[in-house]
Coordinates of C-alpha atoms in Angstrom, one line a residue:
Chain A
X1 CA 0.0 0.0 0.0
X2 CA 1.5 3.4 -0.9
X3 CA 1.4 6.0 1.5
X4 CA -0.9 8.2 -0.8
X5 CA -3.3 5.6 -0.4
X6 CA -2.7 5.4 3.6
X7 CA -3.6 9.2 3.2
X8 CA -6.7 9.1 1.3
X9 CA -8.3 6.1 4.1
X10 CA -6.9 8.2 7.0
X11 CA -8.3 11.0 5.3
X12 CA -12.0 9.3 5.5
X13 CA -12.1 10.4 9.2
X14 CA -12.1 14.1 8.3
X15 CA -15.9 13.4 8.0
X16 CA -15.5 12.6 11.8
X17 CA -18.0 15.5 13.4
X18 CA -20.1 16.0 16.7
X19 CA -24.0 15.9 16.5
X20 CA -24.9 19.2 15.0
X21 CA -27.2 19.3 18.3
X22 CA -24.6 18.9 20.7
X23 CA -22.3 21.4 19.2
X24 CA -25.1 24.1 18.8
X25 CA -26.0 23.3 22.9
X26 CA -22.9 23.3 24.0
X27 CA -22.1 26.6 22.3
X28 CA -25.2 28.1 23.8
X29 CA -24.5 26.6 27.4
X30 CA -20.6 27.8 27.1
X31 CA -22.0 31.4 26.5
X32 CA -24.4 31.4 29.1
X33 CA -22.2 29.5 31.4
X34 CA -19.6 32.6 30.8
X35 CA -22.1 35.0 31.1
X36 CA -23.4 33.6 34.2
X37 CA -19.6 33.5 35.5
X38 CA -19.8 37.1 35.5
X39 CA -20.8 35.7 39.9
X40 CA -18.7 33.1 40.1
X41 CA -19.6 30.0 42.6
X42 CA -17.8 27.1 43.4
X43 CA -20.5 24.8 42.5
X44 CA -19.2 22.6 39.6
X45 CA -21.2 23.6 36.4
X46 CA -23.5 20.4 35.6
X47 CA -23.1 20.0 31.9
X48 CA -19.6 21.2 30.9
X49 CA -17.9 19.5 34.3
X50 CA -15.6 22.2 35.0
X51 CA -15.0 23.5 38.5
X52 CA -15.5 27.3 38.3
X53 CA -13.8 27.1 42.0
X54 CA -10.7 29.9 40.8
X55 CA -13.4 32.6 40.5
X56 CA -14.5 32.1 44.3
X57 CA -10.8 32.3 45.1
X58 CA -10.0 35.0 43.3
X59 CA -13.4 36.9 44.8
X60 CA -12.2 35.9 48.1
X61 CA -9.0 37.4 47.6
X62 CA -10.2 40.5 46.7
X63 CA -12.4 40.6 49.4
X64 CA -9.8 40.2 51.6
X65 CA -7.4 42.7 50.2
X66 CA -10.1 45.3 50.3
X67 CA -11.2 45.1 54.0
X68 CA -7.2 45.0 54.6
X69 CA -6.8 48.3 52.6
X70 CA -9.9 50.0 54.2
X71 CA -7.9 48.8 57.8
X72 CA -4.6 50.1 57.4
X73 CA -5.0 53.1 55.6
X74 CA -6.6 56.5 56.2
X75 CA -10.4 56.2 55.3
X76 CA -11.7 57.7 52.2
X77 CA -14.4 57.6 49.6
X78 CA -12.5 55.2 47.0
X79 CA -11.5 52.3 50.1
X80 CA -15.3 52.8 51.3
X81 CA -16.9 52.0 48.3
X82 CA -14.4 49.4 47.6
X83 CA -14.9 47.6 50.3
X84 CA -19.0 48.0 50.1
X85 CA -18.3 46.7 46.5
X86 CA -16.3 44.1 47.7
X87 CA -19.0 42.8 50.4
X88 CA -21.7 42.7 47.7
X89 CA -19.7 40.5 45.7
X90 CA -18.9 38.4 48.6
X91 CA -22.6 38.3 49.6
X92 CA -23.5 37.5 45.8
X93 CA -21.0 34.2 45.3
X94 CA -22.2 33.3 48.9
X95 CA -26.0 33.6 47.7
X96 CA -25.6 31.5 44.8
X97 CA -26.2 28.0 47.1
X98 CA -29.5 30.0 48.9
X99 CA -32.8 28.6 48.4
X100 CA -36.1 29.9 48.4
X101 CA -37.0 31.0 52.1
X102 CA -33.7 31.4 52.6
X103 CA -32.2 35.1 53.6
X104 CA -29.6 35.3 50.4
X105 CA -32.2 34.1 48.1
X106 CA -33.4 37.4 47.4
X107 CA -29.7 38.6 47.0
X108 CA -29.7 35.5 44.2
X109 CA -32.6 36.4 42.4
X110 CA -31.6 40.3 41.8
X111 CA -28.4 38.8 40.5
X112 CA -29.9 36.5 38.3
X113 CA -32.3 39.6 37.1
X114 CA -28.8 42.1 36.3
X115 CA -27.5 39.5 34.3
X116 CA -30.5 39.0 31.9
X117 CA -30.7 42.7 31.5
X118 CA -27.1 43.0 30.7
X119 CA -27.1 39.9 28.3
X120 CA -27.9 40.9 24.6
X121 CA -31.1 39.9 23.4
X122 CA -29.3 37.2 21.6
X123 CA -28.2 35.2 23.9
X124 CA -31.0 36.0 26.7
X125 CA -32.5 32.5 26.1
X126 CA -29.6 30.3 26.7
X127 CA -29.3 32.1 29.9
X128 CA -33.0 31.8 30.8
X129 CA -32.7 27.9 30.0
X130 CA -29.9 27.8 32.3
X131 CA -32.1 29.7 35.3
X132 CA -34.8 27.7 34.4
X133 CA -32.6 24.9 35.4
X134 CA -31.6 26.1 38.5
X135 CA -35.2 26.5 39.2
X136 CA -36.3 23.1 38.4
X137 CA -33.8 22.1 41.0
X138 CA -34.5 24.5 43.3
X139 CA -38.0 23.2 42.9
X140 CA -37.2 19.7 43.8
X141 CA -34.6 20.9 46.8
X142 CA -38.3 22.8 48.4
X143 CA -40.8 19.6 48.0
X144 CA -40.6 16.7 50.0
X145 CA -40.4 13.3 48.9
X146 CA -43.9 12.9 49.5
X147 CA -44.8 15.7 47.0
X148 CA -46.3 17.8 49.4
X149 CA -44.7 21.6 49.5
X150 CA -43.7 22.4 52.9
X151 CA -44.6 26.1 52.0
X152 CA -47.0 26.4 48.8
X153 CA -46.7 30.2 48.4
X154 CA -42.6 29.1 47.5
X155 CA -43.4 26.7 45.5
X156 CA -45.7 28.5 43.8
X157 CA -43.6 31.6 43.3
X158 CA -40.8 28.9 41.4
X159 CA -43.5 27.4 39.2
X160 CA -44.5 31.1 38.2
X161 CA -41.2 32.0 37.5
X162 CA -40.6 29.4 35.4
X163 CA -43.6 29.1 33.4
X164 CA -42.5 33.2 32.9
X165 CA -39.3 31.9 31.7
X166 CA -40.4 29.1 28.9
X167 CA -42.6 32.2 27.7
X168 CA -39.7 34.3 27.3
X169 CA -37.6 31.6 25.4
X170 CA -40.8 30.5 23.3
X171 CA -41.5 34.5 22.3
X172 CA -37.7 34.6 21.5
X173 CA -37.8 32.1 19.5
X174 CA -39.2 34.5 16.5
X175 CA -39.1 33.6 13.1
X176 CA -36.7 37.1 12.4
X177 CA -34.3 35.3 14.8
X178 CA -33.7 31.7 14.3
X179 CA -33.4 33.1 10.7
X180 CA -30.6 35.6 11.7
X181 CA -29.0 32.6 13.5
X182 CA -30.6 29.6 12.5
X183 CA -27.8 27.6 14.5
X184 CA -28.3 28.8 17.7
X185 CA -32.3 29.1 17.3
X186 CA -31.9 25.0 17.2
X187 CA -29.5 24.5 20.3
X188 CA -32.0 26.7 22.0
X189 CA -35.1 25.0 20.6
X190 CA -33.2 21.4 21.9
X191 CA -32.8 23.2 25.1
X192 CA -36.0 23.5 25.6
X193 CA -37.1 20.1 24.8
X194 CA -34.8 18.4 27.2
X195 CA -36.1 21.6 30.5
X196 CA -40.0 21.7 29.4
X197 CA -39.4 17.3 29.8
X198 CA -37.8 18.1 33.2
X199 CA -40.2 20.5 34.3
X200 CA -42.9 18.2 33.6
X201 CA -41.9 15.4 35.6
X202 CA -40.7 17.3 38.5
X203 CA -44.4 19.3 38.6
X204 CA -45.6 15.7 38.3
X205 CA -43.6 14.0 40.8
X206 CA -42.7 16.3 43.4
X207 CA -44.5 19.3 43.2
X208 CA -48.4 18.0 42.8
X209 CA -50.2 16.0 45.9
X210 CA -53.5 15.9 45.5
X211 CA -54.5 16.4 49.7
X212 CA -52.5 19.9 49.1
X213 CA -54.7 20.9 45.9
X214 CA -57.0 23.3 45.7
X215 CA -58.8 24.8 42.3
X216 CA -56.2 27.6 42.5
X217 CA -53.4 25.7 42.8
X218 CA -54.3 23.2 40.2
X219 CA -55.0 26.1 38.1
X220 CA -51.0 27.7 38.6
X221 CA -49.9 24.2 38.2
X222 CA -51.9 24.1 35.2
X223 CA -50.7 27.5 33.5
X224 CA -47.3 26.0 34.1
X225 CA -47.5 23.3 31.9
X226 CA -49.5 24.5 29.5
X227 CA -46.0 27.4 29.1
X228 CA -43.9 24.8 28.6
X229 CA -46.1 23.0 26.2
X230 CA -46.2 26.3 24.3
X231 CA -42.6 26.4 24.4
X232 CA -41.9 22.7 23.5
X233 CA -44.2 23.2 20.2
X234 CA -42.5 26.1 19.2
X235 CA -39.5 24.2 19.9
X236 CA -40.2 21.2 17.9
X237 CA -41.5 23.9 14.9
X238 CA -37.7 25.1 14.9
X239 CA -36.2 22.0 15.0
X240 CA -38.4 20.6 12.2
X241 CA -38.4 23.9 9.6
X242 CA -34.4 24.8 10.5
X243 CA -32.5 21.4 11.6
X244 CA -32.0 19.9 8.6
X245 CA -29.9 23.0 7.6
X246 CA -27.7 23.4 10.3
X247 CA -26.6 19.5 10.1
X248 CA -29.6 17.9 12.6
X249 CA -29.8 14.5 11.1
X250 CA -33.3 12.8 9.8
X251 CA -33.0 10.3 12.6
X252 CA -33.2 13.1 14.9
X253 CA -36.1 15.2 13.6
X254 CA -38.2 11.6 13.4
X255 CA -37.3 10.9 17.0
X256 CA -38.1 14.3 18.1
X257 CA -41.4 14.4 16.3
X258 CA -42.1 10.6 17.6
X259 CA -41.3 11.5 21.0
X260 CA -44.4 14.1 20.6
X261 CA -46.6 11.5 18.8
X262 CA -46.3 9.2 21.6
X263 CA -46.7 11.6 24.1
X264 CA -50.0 12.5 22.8
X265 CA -50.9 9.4 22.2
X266 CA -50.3 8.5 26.0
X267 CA -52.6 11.6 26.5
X268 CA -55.4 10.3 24.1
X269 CA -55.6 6.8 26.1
X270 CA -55.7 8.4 29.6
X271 CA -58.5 11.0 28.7
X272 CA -60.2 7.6 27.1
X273 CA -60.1 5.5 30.6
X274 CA -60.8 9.3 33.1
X275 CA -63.9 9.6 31.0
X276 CA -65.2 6.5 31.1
X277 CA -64.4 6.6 35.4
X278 CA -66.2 10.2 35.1
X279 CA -69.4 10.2 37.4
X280 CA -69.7 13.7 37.5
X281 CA -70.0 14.1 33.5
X282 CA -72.8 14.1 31.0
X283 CA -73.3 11.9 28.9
X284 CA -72.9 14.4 25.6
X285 CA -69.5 15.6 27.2
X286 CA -68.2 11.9 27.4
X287 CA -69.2 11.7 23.5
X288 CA -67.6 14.6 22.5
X289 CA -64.4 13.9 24.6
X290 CA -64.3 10.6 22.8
X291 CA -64.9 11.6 19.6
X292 CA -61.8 14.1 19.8
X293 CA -59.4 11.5 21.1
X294 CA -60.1 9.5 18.0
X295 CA -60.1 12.4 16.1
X296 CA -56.5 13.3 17.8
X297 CA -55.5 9.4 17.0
X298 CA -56.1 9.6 13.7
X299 CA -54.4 12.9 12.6
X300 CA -51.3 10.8 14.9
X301 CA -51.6 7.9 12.7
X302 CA -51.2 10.1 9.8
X303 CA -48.1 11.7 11.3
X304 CA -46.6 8.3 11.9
X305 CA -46.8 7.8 8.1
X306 CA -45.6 11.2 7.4
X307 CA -42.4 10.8 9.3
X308 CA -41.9 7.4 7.1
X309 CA -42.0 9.5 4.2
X310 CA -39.6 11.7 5.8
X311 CA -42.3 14.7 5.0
X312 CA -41.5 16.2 8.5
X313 CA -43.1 19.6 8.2
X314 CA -46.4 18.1 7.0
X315 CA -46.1 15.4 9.9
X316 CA -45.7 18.1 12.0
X317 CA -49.5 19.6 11.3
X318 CA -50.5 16.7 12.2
X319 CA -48.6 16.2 15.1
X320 CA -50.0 19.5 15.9
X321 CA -54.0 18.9 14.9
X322 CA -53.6 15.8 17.5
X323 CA -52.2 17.5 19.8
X324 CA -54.7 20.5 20.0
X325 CA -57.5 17.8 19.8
X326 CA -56.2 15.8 22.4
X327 CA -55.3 19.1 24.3
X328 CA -58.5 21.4 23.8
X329 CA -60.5 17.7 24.9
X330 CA -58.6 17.9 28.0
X331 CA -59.8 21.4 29.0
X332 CA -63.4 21.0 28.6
X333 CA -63.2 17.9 30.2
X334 CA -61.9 19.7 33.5
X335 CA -64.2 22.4 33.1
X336 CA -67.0 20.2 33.0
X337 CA -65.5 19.0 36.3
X338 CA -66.0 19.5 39.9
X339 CA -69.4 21.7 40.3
X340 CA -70.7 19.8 43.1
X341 CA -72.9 21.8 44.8
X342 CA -76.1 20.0 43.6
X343 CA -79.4 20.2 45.2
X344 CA -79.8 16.9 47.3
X345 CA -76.4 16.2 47.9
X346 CA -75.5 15.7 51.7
X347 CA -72.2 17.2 53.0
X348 CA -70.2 13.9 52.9
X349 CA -71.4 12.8 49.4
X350 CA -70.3 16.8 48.2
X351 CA -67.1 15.8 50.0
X352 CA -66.3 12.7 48.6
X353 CA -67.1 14.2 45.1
X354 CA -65.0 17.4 45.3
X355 CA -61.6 15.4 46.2
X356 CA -62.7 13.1 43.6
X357 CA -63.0 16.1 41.0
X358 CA -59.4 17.6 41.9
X359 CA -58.0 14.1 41.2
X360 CA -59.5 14.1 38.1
X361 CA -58.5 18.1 37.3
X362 CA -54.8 17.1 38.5
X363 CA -54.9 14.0 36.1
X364 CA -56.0 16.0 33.5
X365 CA -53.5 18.8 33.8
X366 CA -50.8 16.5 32.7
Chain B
X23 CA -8.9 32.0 10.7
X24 CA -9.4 34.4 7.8
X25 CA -6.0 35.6 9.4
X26 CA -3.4 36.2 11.7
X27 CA -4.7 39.7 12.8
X28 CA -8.2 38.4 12.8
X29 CA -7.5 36.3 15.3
X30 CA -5.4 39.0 17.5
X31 CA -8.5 40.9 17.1
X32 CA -10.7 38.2 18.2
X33 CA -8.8 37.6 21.0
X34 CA -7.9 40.9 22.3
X35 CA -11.9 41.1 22.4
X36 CA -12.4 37.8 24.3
X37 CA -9.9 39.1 27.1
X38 CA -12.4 42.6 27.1
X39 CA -15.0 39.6 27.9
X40 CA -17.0 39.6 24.4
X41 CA -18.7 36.6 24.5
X42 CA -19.7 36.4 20.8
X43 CA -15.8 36.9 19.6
X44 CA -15.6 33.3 21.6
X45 CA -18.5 31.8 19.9
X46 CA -16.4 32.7 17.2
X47 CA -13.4 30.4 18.1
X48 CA -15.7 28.2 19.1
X49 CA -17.2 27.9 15.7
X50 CA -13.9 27.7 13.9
X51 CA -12.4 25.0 16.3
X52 CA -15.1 22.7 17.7
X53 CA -14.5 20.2 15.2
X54 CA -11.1 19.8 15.2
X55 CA -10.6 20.0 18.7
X56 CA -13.7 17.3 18.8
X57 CA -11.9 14.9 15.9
X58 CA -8.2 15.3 17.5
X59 CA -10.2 14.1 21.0
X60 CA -12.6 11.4 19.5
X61 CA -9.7 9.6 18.5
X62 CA -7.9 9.3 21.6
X63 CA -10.7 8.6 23.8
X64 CA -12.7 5.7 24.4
X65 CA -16.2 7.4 24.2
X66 CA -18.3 9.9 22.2
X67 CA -19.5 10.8 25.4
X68 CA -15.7 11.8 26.7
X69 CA -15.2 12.9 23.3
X70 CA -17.6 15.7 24.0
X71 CA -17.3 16.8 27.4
X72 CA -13.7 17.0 27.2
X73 CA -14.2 19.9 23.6
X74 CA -16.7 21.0 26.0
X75 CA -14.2 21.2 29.0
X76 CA -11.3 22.5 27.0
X77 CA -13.4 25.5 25.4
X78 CA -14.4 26.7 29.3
X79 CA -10.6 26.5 30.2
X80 CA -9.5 28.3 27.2
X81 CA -12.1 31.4 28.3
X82 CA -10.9 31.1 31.9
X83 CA -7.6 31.3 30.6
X84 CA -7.9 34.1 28.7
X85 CA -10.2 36.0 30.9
X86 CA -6.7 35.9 33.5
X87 CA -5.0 37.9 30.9
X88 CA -2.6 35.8 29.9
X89 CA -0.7 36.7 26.7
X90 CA -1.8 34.2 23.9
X91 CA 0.2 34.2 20.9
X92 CA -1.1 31.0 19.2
X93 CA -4.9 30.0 20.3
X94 CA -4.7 26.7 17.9
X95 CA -1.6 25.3 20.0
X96 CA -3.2 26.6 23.2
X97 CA -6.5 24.9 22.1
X98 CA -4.6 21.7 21.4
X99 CA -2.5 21.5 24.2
X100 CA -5.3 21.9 26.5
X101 CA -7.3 19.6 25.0
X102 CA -4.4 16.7 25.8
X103 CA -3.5 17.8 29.0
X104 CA -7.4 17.1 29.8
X105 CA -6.9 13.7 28.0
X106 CA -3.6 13.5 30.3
X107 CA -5.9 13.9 32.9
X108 CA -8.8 11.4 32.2
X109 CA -6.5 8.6 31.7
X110 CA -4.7 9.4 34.9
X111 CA -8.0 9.4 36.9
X112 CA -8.7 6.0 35.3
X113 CA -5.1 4.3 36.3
X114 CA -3.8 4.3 33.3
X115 CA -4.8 3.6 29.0
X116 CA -8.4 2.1 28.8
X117 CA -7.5 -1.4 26.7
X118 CA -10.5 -2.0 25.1
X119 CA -12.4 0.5 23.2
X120 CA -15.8 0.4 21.8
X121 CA -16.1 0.8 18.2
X122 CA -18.1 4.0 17.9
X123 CA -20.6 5.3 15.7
X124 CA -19.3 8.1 13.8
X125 CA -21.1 10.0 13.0
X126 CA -20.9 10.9 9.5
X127 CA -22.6 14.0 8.0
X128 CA -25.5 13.0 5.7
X129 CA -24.5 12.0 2.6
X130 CA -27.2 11.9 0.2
X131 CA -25.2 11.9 -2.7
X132 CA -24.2 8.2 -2.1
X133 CA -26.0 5.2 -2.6
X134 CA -26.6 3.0 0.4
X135 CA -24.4 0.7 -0.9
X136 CA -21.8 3.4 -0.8
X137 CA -22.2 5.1 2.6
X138 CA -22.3 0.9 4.1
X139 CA -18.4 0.7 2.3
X140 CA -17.5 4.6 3.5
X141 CA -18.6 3.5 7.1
X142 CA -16.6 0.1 6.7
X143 CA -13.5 1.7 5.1
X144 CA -13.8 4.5 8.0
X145 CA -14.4 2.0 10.7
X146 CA -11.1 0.2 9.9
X147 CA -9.4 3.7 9.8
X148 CA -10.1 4.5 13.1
X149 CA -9.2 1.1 14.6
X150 CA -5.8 1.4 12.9
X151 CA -5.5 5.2 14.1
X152 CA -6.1 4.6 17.9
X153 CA -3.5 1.6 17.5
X154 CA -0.4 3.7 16.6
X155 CA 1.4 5.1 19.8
X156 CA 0.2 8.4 20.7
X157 CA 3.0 10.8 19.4
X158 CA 2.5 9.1 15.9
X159 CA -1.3 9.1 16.4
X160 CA -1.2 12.9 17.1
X161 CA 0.8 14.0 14.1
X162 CA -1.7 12.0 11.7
X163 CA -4.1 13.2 12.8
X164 CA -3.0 16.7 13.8
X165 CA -1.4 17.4 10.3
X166 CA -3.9 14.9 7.7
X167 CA -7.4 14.9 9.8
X168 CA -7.5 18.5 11.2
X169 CA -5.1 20.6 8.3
X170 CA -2.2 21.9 11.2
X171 CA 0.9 22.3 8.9
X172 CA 4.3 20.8 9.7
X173 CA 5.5 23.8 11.5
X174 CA 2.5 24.2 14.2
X175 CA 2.5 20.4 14.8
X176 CA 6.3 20.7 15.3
X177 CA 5.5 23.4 18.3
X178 CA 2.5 21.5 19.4
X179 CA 4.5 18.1 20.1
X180 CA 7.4 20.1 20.9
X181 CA 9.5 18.5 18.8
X182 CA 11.8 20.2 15.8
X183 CA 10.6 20.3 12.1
X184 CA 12.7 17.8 10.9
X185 CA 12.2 15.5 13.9
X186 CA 8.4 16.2 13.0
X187 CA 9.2 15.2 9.2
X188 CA 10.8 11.7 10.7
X189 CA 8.2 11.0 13.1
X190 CA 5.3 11.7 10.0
X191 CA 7.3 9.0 7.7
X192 CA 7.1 6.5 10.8
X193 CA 3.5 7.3 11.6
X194 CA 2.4 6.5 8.0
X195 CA 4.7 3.2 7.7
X196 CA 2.9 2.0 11.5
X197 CA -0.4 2.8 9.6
X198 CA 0.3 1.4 6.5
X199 CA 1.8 -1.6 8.5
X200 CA -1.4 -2.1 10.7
X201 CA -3.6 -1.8 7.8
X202 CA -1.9 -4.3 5.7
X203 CA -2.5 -6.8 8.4
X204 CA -5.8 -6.0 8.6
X205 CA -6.9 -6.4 5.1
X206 CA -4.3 -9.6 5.0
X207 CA -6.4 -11.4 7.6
X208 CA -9.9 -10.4 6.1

């Protein structure tokens, strides 16, 4: 073998590349990660499994050499301010690790709210998928295992701020600017996919108890995952209309479209099997409820076929038609819900109906 | 790089803090870095988070102010003192590695038939790349995979030009060597 031809087989591996998705997300989390640096902790940043621990020294330090300046030498506007400046700082990398409830939080949250004012618009949403993150964990760190909140009004000030937060990224994601940057809009839109899953499940999990549930709570928790539905969609929109062009392979569009199909599809069944266990509906709202989840299955079916013809954007609307079936099904259905102040019905049996209704409006919120 | 001033410019701005001037670096050398590390490591997975890593040290580098001549070499060499690293946490070379799937960008221009022999004739590429010895493994794929001329990889392995010339010849006789065996025992 010569070595020209040695060359050209070696030279085979050039095609060796990383998942367009995984470069575009890591470039996004590197930037926000950087950005967010701007307070440094010592916590070790998740995803890129770095230790950021320098910056705390280094902020220590200069803590230290400030109060040491402001003791040893005559006192005067510049040493005062320095040293204020230098407590803040200290008080900001020591807030990072607050939680909600907690005395720093506050001191966190103002933080968090300077950086995405001083972020360009452009890279706002990496940075609000990254404090979405933080409060999806902060979220998990305030419910107990049991999934009952030890304080609701907490836990209900996280799940707002989220469900703010996926709006934000989902109104970003404009069609003017995943075309200016048609890279970035898709390791944001993947972003969002991976958080609204995560949200999801920890609402489900650790956040909802049915004893703990009234209508207005079920109603926040609600609203919160109906935002990162929104935000999911028009993620899954972005990834279907701009992947292909940035390198996002066919195998990855079908799975992300799939993933949605099935989701739905798991939606469809259970409003199927709550509407048949329905006492407390009429027999015309069971009818329509069905018809729509077999509506919903049918558009799916044709999305399954779509996606085999690899005519994603057209699978897509369908995806979509099921999914606002399945979805707009779901609403009536818990409207039609829970009114169970009828004439006749003794204080027990009004009882037993009401906690059964919030079951059925918690069930039918996810 | 477009060129040598370009990417003063761009990194004079990085050490201001402009975050977009790094997504520019980070554009230009994700790939390589990523290629250079996926063949030395045992996973995709390590494959990405040490680019990953190595991009975060280069901006914490460069936010200390350190004066950066070269940020290709600087790139590199931080990328295998992380490898360095992973290996020493794990006692030492991993023996056996995975085949992995590379990924290969789509090709539609081929038929299947086609992209089944690229992925073969790539496959037995890589397993004869991550059998050289690493200072003949880096200068493959350093100066044919990832386009570093002699010169750089000669400051990058810290070795002389023409000790860089002899140690290219032996690389491509251990390759051609490793993949005459191969196709012998098929």
């Amino acid at each position: 073998m010569r070595n020209s031809e040695v060359i050209k087989k070696v030279g085979l591996l050039k095609a060796i590349k990383p998942q367009a998705s995984w470069s575009s997300q890591t470039r996004s989390l590197l930037l926000s990660q950087i950005v967010a640096q701007g307070v440094s902790s010592t916590k070790r940043a998740p995803l890129l499994g770095a230790t950021r621990a320098y910056g705390f020294t280094a902020i220590a330090e200069a803590y230290a050499a400030t109060i040491g300046v402001l003791v040893s030498r005559p006192r005067n506007a510049f040493f005062t301010t320095a040293a204020a400046f230098g407590l803040a700082v200290f008080a900001v990398v020591v807030a990072q690790s607050s939680l909600p409830g907690q005395p720093l939080y506050q001191v966190k949250q103002t933080s968090e709210d300077i950086q995405v004012a001083l972020t360009p618009p452009a890279d706002r949403s990496a940075l609000e998928l990254s404090l979405i993150d933080r409060r999806i964990k902060e979220l998990e760190a305030v419910s107990a295992e049991e999934g009952t909140a030890k304080d609701p009004a907490i836990v209900d000030a996280l799940v707002q701020d989220v469900s703010k937060k996926f709006e934000s990224v989902e109104k970003n994601l404009t069609a003017s600017r995943v075309k200016e940057d048609p890279k970035k809009a898709v390791g944001i839109a993947s972003l969002v996919k991976e958080k609204s899953q995560d949200y999801r499940r920890v609402l489900a999990e650790k956040v909802v108890s049915p004893a703990a549930m009234d209508d207005a709570r079920i109603e926040t928790i609600s609203n919160a995952v109906r935002a990162a539905d929104k935000a999911n969609s028009k993620a899954l929109e972005v990834l279907v209309d701009k992947g292909a062009s940035v390198g996002v392979s066919e195998t990855e569009l079908a799975a992300h479209l799939t993933e949605t199909i099935e989701h739905t599809e798991s939606l469809a069944k259970d409003l199927r099997q709550t509407v048949k266990m329905a006492g407390l509906v009429s027999d015309d709202q069971k009818q329509e409820t069905l018809k729509k989840s077999q509506d919903a299955q049918v558009a799916l079916d044709e999305a399954k076929k779509l996606i085999e013809q690899k005519d994603y954007k057209i699978a897509l609307l369908k995806v979509t038609e099921g999914k606002e079936l399945v979805d707009g099904a779901r609403r009536e259905l818990a409207a039609s819900v829970g009114d169970t102040k009828q004439e006749g019905v003794s204080p027990e049996e009004g009882d037993n109906a009401s906690s059964t209704s919030s079951e059925m409006k918690i069930k039918l919120v996810f | 790089m477009r060129s040598h001033i370009h990417e003063r410019i761009l990194l004079y701005k990085i050490q201001q803090g402009d975050t977009e001037s790094f997504g520019v670096i980070y554009d230009f050398y994700h790939e390589k870095i990523y290629r250079y590390v996926f063949l030395k490591l045992p996973t995709q997975e390590d494959a990405e988070d040490v680019t990953a890593d190595t991009f975060l040290r280069i901006w914490q580098y460069l936010q200390s102010k350190n004066r950066v001549k070269n940020i290709q070499a600087l790139l590199y060499q931080t990328a295998r003192n992380l490898i360095v690293d992973f290996y020493r946490k794990r006692g030492g070379k991993v023996e056996s590695v995975d085949e992995q799937e590379i990924v290969v960008a789509d090709r539609s221009d081929l038929t299947l038939e086609e992209k089944m022999n690229l992925k073969t004739d790539m496959a037995r590429a890589e397993r004869a790349i991550r059998q050289l010895k690493d200072i003949y493994r880096d200068v493959i794929i350093l100066h044919f995979l990832n386009d570093v001329p002699l010169k750089d990889v000669a400051l990058l392995i810290e070795k002389s030009s023409g000790a860089t010339r002899v140690i290219l010849h032996r690389a491509l006789k251990a390759l051609r060597d490793i993949m005459e065996s191969e196709t012998v025992g098929v």
